[in-house]
PDB file of C-alpha atoms in Angstrom:
ATOM      1  CA  UNK G 919       0.000   0.000   0.000  1.00  0.00           C
ATOM      2  CA  UNK G 920       1.111   3.490  -0.789  1.00  0.00           C
ATOM      3  CA  UNK G 921       0.874   6.200   1.880  1.00  0.00           C
ATOM      4  CA  UNK G 922      -1.541   9.065   1.170  1.00  0.00           C
ATOM      5  CA  UNK G 923       0.646  12.143   0.928  1.00  0.00           C
ATOM      6  CA  UNK G 924      -1.944  14.177  -0.970  1.00  0.00           C
ATOM      7  CA  UNK G 925      -4.711  13.687   1.622  1.00  0.00           C
ATOM      8  CA  UNK G 926      -3.873  16.701   3.749  1.00  0.00           C
ATOM      9  CA  UNK G 927      -3.189  18.841   0.653  1.00  0.00           C
ATOM     10  CA  UNK G 928      -6.602  17.979  -0.773  1.00  0.00           C
ATOM     11  CA  UNK G 929      -8.161  18.879   2.571  1.00  0.00           C
ATOM     12  CA  UNK G 930      -6.420  22.281   2.659  1.00  0.00           C
ATOM     13  CA  UNK G 931      -7.473  23.018  -0.932  1.00  0.00           C
ATOM     14  CA  UNK G 932     -11.049  22.002  -0.105  1.00  0.00           C
ATOM     15  CA  UNK G 933     -11.119  24.319   2.923  1.00  0.00           C
ATOM     16  CA  UNK G 934      -9.715  27.206   0.842  1.00  0.00           C
ATOM     17  CA  UNK G 935     -12.372  26.686  -1.831  1.00  0.00           C
ATOM     18  CA  UNK G 936     -15.092  26.555   0.835  1.00  0.00           C
ATOM     19  CA  UNK G 937     -13.861  29.738   2.555  1.00  0.00           C
ATOM     20  CA  UNK G 938     -13.634  31.561  -0.785  1.00  0.00           C
ATOM     21  CA  UNK G 939     -17.190  30.525  -1.705  1.00  0.00           C
ATOM     22  CA  UNK G 940     -18.458  31.601   1.735  1.00  0.00           C
ATOM     23  CA  UNK G 941     -16.811  35.022   1.410  1.00  0.00           C
ATOM     24  CA  UNK G 942     -18.367  35.527  -2.041  1.00  0.00           C
ATOM     25  CA  UNK G 943     -21.782  34.572  -0.692  1.00  0.00           C
ATOM     26  CA  UNK G 944     -21.529  37.000   2.231  1.00  0.00           C
ATOM     27  CA  UNK G 945     -20.445  39.810  -0.098  1.00  0.00           C
ATOM     28  CA  UNK G 946     -23.357  39.030  -2.417  1.00  0.00           C
ATOM     29  CA  UNK G 947     -25.853  39.187   0.445  1.00  0.00           C
ATOM     30  CA  UNK G 948     -24.418  42.506   1.637  1.00  0.00           C
ATOM     31  CA  UNK G 949     -24.570  44.010  -1.853  1.00  0.00           C
ATOM     32  CA  UNK G 950     -28.140  42.807  -2.295  1.00  0.00           C
ATOM     33  CA  UNK G 951     -29.163  44.314   1.052  1.00  0.00           C
ATOM     34  CA  UNK G 952     -27.486  47.617   0.170  1.00  0.00           C
ATOM     35  CA  UNK G 953     -29.166  47.795  -3.236  1.00  0.00           C
ATOM     36  CA  UNK G 954     -32.536  46.894  -1.675  1.00  0.00           C
ATOM     37  CA  UNK G 955     -32.131  49.737   0.809  1.00  0.00           C
ATOM     38  CA  UNK G 956     -31.314  52.158  -1.998  1.00  0.00           C
ATOM     39  CA  UNK G 957     -34.273  50.957  -4.052  1.00  0.00           C
ATOM     40  CA  UNK G 958     -36.548  51.454  -1.060  1.00  0.00           C
ATOM     41  CA  UNK G 959     -35.225  54.958  -0.566  1.00  0.00           C
ATOM     42  CA  UNK G 960     -35.787  55.816  -4.223  1.00  0.00           C
ATOM     43  CA  UNK G 961     -39.311  54.371  -4.171  1.00  0.00           C
ATOM     44  CA  UNK G 962     -40.150  56.441  -1.098  1.00  0.00           C
ATOM     45  CA  UNK G 963     -38.769  59.597  -2.713  1.00  0.00           C
ATOM     46  CA  UNK G 964     -40.725  58.961  -5.918  1.00  0.00           C
ATOM     47  CA  UNK G 965     -43.919  58.351  -3.919  1.00  0.00           C
ATOM     48  CA  UNK G 966     -43.621  61.731  -2.191  1.00  0.00           C
ATOM     49  CA  UNK G 967     -42.786  63.415  -5.493  1.00  0.00           C
ATOM     50  CA  UNK G 968     -45.811  61.834  -7.228  1.00  0.00           C
ATOM     51  CA  UNK G 969     -48.081  62.929  -4.396  1.00  0.00           C
ATOM     52  CA  UNK G 970     -46.760  66.505  -4.669  1.00  0.00           C
ATOM     53  CA  UNK G 971     -47.345  66.550  -8.431  1.00  0.00           C
ATOM     54  CA  UNK G 972     -50.854  65.144  -7.947  1.00  0.00           C
ATOM     55  CA  UNK G 973     -51.579  67.887  -5.443  1.00  0.00           C
ATOM     56  CA  UNK G 974     -50.316  70.515  -7.895  1.00  0.00           C
ATOM     57  CA  UNK G 975     -52.497  69.079 -10.662  1.00  0.00           C
ATOM     58  CA  UNK G 976     -55.615  69.045  -8.483  1.00  0.00           C
ATOM     59  CA  UNK G 977     -55.145  72.192  -6.386  1.00  0.00           C
ATOM     60  CA  UNK G 978     -52.929  74.339  -8.604  1.00  0.00           C
ATOM     61  CA  UNK G 979     -50.196  74.667  -5.971  1.00  0.00           C
ATOM     62  CA  UNK G 980     -47.639  72.439  -4.333  1.00  0.00           C
ATOM     63  CA  UNK G 981     -48.441  71.614  -0.706  1.00  0.00           C
ATOM     64  CA  UNK G 982     -46.629  73.417   2.063  1.00  0.00           C
ATOM     65  CA  UNK G 983     -45.651  70.283   3.959  1.00  0.00           C
ATOM     66  CA  UNK G 984     -45.096  66.579   3.756  1.00  0.00           C
ATOM     67  CA  UNK G 985     -47.743  66.193   6.460  1.00  0.00           C
ATOM     68  CA  UNK G 986     -50.344  67.649   4.074  1.00  0.00           C
ATOM     69  CA  UNK G 987     -49.358  65.069   1.451  1.00  0.00           C
ATOM     70  CA  UNK G 988     -49.742  62.255   3.971  1.00  0.00           C
ATOM     71  CA  UNK G 989     -53.180  63.443   5.098  1.00  0.00           C
ATOM     72  CA  UNK G 990     -54.716  64.363   1.740  1.00  0.00           C
ATOM     73  CA  UNK G 991     -52.822  62.369  -0.926  1.00  0.00           C
ATOM     74  CA  UNK G 992     -51.808  59.188   0.866  1.00  0.00           C
ATOM     75  CA  UNK G 993     -48.054  59.641   0.604  1.00  0.00           C
ATOM     76  CA  UNK G 994     -46.722  56.708   2.600  1.00  0.00           C
ATOM     77  CA  UNK G 995     -43.094  56.371   3.655  1.00  0.00           C
ATOM     78  CA  UNK G 996     -41.729  53.961   6.238  1.00  0.00           C
ATOM     79  CA  UNK G 997     -40.682  56.676   8.682  1.00  0.00           C
ATOM     80  CA  UNK G 998     -38.905  54.182  10.933  1.00  0.00           C
ATOM     81  CA  UNK G 999     -36.351  53.540   8.176  1.00  0.00           C
ATOM     82  CA  UNK G1000     -36.456  56.760   6.124  1.00  0.00           C
ATOM     83  CA  UNK G1001     -36.464  60.470   6.909  1.00  0.00           C
ATOM     84  CA  UNK G1002     -38.300  62.810   4.524  1.00  0.00           C
ATOM     85  CA  UNK G1003     -37.056  66.348   3.961  1.00  0.00           C
ATOM     86  CA  UNK G1004     -39.593  68.513   2.157  1.00  0.00           C
ATOM     87  CA  UNK G1005     -38.566  72.113   1.438  1.00  0.00           C
ATOM     88  CA  UNK G1006     -40.891  74.560  -0.290  1.00  0.00           C
ATOM     89  CA  UNK G1007     -39.649  77.681  -2.034  1.00  0.00           C
ATOM     90  CA  UNK G1008     -42.914  78.847  -3.608  1.00  0.00           C
ATOM     91  CA  UNK G1009     -46.305  77.259  -4.231  1.00  0.00           C
ATOM     92  CA  UNK G1010     -45.733  77.150  -7.989  1.00  0.00           C
ATOM     93  CA  UNK G1011     -42.192  75.688  -7.885  1.00  0.00           C
ATOM     94  CA  UNK G1012     -41.569  71.988  -7.296  1.00  0.00           C
ATOM     95  CA  UNK G1013     -40.422  71.475  -3.700  1.00  0.00           C
ATOM     96  CA  UNK G1014     -37.021  70.025  -2.915  1.00  0.00           C
ATOM     97  CA  UNK G1015     -37.779  66.474  -1.764  1.00  0.00           C
ATOM     98  CA  UNK G1016     -35.073  64.329  -0.210  1.00  0.00           C
ATOM     99  CA  UNK G1017     -35.481  60.948   1.446  1.00  0.00           C
ATOM    100  CA  UNK G1018     -32.577  59.452   3.363  1.00  0.00           C
ATOM    101  CA  UNK G1019     -32.216  56.103   5.033  1.00  0.00           C
ATOM    102  CA  UNK G1020     -32.005  56.331   8.810  1.00  0.00           C
ATOM    103  CA  UNK G1021     -28.932  54.640  10.194  1.00  0.00           C
ATOM    104  CA  UNK G1022     -27.097  54.373   6.875  1.00  0.00           C
ATOM    105  CA  UNK G1023     -26.909  51.129   4.939  1.00  0.00           C
ATOM    106  CA  UNK G1024     -28.455  47.960   6.368  1.00  0.00           C
TER     107      UNK G1024
END
């Protein structure tokens, strides 16, 4: 019988392949979570923007606050995860709408 000299080498190579695959999987999950958070932020921002445009179309002026949009036009943003900044310059100029994720990336 011949001694198995390659046994430990095969084991080390197998562990290296496994660790590499695990690292790639973790990175993929993190990137997916980050892109999901960004997509959620963009969807929230677009929802507020659409509500403001709807208000302008119906009432002839942009609303003075985000609260007004929530009450009268159903603008819904997950306020536990996102902060909405709604700044009005004039009633006939589109407000500056910014939505940021609270706590940074997930």
